[in-house]
Amino acid sequence: MKCATNSALMRKKNEKMILSMINKGPVSRADIAKKTGLTKAAVTIIVDDLMQRGVLTEKNGQTNTVGRNPVMLFLNEKAFFVIGINITRHHITVGITDLGGNIVAQDECLICLPESAFTKIIKIIEDQIKRSEIDSSKIYKISVVAPGPVDAERGIILTPPNFDKWHNVAITNELKRLTDFEVILANVSSATAIAEKYFGEAMDSETFLTLRVDEGIGSGIVINGSLLNGPSELGHTSIKYNGIKCECGYRGCLEKYAAIPNILTGTKYESWKEAVDANDEKVIDTEAEYLSTAIISANNIFDFEKIVLCGDLAYQPNRIIECISERIKKNILLNKSPFVCAGKVKSKLIIAASMAINDFFI
């Protein structure tokens, strides 16, 4: 029995490895065998099964060499669909995308108590599936993202600041009970990293950091193409050992200084957009100094290829990118500095759906 279980797990692992490869671009069966180390027979068995299920298609490719053109494998993005739910402190976004991140349906409602929210979410999902004429058997999974901290393994929203009514909500079990779909949960910052990996600035990067800066600071770390397991709370690393006491119990946390409401305290601005539009160099330079301190520490551990700035900070980001890049270059221990850029993925739905899409391939 154990042998059969291990065999099934290995088959699933190999299937996902093949799907992940094809998702990056068309590839032949021979190339899959060469790059994965699988036998041609093993590749054929898995590919034929995926084709029978409608996940893959085959077409003749083109080469510049003499001889027959290879038969290439392509992903059928509409073989399955995912449901994304993005819960913020103000709104809930619910929608459906295909495996390529193309939006099929999307709706939004105001945040409310969890009991009422579940009722609204289920109604929206049912309406969207009916409207889109999607066979519910083609829904792969629901992915929910929320402010952290969350317990992704148990599917529980833990104790996000300023979100008391949603503390300790076992959201995945409840949504699975109400919909009968498989449900996964992630911190919105981790989901942002995955969204940038599939659809944004990090599509060509294997090891990178996303830093989401708005009313709080969240981070997502991807190492060798995979999301770092466990919390990656860069916002709760100390930049001043004797600094302001944070709600987490520590002192001098980055978030207490560089979260947008905190960096704007004592200024005339109500938003980061206003400070940038006014070209307030003091505010921008101070923010860059705080963020760079934490980024440099993290980079000295992980050696990132890219630092992707997301959230409010991605508005007209040239000035702060320049400031952060200069500070990193001056203070980094390694020879090569990471490339600093602004994130591209703005859609709350795509950020949420990305976790289920990633689950399909990885």
Short mmCIF file of N, CA, C and O in Angstrom, two decimals, residues 268-269 271-284 315-316:
data_model
loop_
_atom_site.label_atom_id
_atom_site.label_comp_id
_atom_site.label_asym_id
_atom_site.label_seq_id
_atom_site.Cartn_x
_atom_site.Cartn_y
_atom_site.Cartn_z
N LYS A 268 2.16 67.04 5.57
CA LYS A 268 0.87 67.57 5.12
C LYS A 268 0.14 66.61 4.19
O LYS A 268 -0.92 66.92 3.67
N TYR A 269 0.73 65.44 3.96
CA TYR A 269 0.17 64.52 2.96
C TYR A 269 -0.72 63.46 3.60
O TYR A 269 -0.43 62.96 4.69
N SER A 271 -1.63 60.78 1.54
CA SER A 271 -1.35 59.57 0.77
C SER A 271 0.06 59.64 0.19
O SER A 271 0.65 60.73 0.04
N TRP A 272 0.59 58.48 -0.14
CA TRP A 272 1.91 58.42 -0.79
C TRP A 272 1.86 59.13 -2.14
O TRP A 272 2.82 59.79 -2.54
N LYS A 273 0.75 59.00 -2.83
CA LYS A 273 0.57 59.65 -4.13
C LYS A 273 0.78 61.16 -4.01
O LYS A 273 1.45 61.78 -4.84
N GLU A 274 0.21 61.75 -2.96
CA GLU A 274 0.36 63.19 -2.77
C GLU A 274 1.82 63.57 -2.55
O GLU A 274 2.30 64.57 -3.09
N ALA A 275 2.55 62.79 -1.76
CA ALA A 275 3.95 63.09 -1.48
C ALA A 275 4.79 62.98 -2.76
O ALA A 275 5.68 63.82 -3.01
N VAL A 276 4.50 61.96 -3.57
CA VAL A 276 5.25 61.78 -4.82
C VAL A 276 4.92 62.88 -5.81
O VAL A 276 5.80 63.44 -6.47
N ASP A 277 3.62 63.21 -5.94
CA ASP A 277 3.22 64.27 -6.86
C ASP A 277 3.84 65.62 -6.48
O ASP A 277 4.13 66.45 -7.35
N ALA A 278 4.06 65.81 -5.17
CA ALA A 278 4.70 67.05 -4.71
C ALA A 278 6.23 66.97 -4.81
O ALA A 278 6.93 67.94 -4.51
N ASN A 279 6.73 65.80 -5.23
CA ASN A 279 8.18 65.57 -5.35
C ASN A 279 8.90 65.91 -4.04
O ASN A 279 9.94 66.57 -4.03
N ASP A 280 8.33 65.45 -2.92
CA ASP A 280 8.91 65.73 -1.61
C ASP A 280 10.12 64.81 -1.40
O ASP A 280 9.98 63.66 -0.98
N GLU A 281 11.29 65.33 -1.68
CA GLU A 281 12.51 64.50 -1.63
C GLU A 281 12.81 64.02 -0.22
O GLU A 281 13.34 62.91 -0.05
N LYS A 282 12.48 64.80 0.78
CA LYS A 282 12.77 64.39 2.15
C LYS A 282 11.97 63.15 2.52
O LYS A 282 12.52 62.19 3.09
N VAL A 283 10.69 63.15 2.20
CA VAL A 283 9.85 61.99 2.52
C VAL A 283 10.31 60.77 1.73
O VAL A 283 10.46 59.67 2.28
N ILE A 284 10.54 60.96 0.44
CA ILE A 284 10.94 59.84 -0.42
C ILE A 284 12.29 59.29 0.00
O ILE A 284 12.48 58.07 0.10
N TYR A 315 3.58 53.58 -7.11
CA TYR A 315 3.10 54.76 -7.84
C TYR A 315 4.28 55.64 -8.23
O TYR A 315 5.08 56.06 -7.37
N GLN A 316 4.40 55.95 -9.53
CA GLN A 316 5.48 56.82 -10.04
C GLN A 316 6.78 56.50 -9.30
O GLN A 316 7.34 57.35 -8.58
#
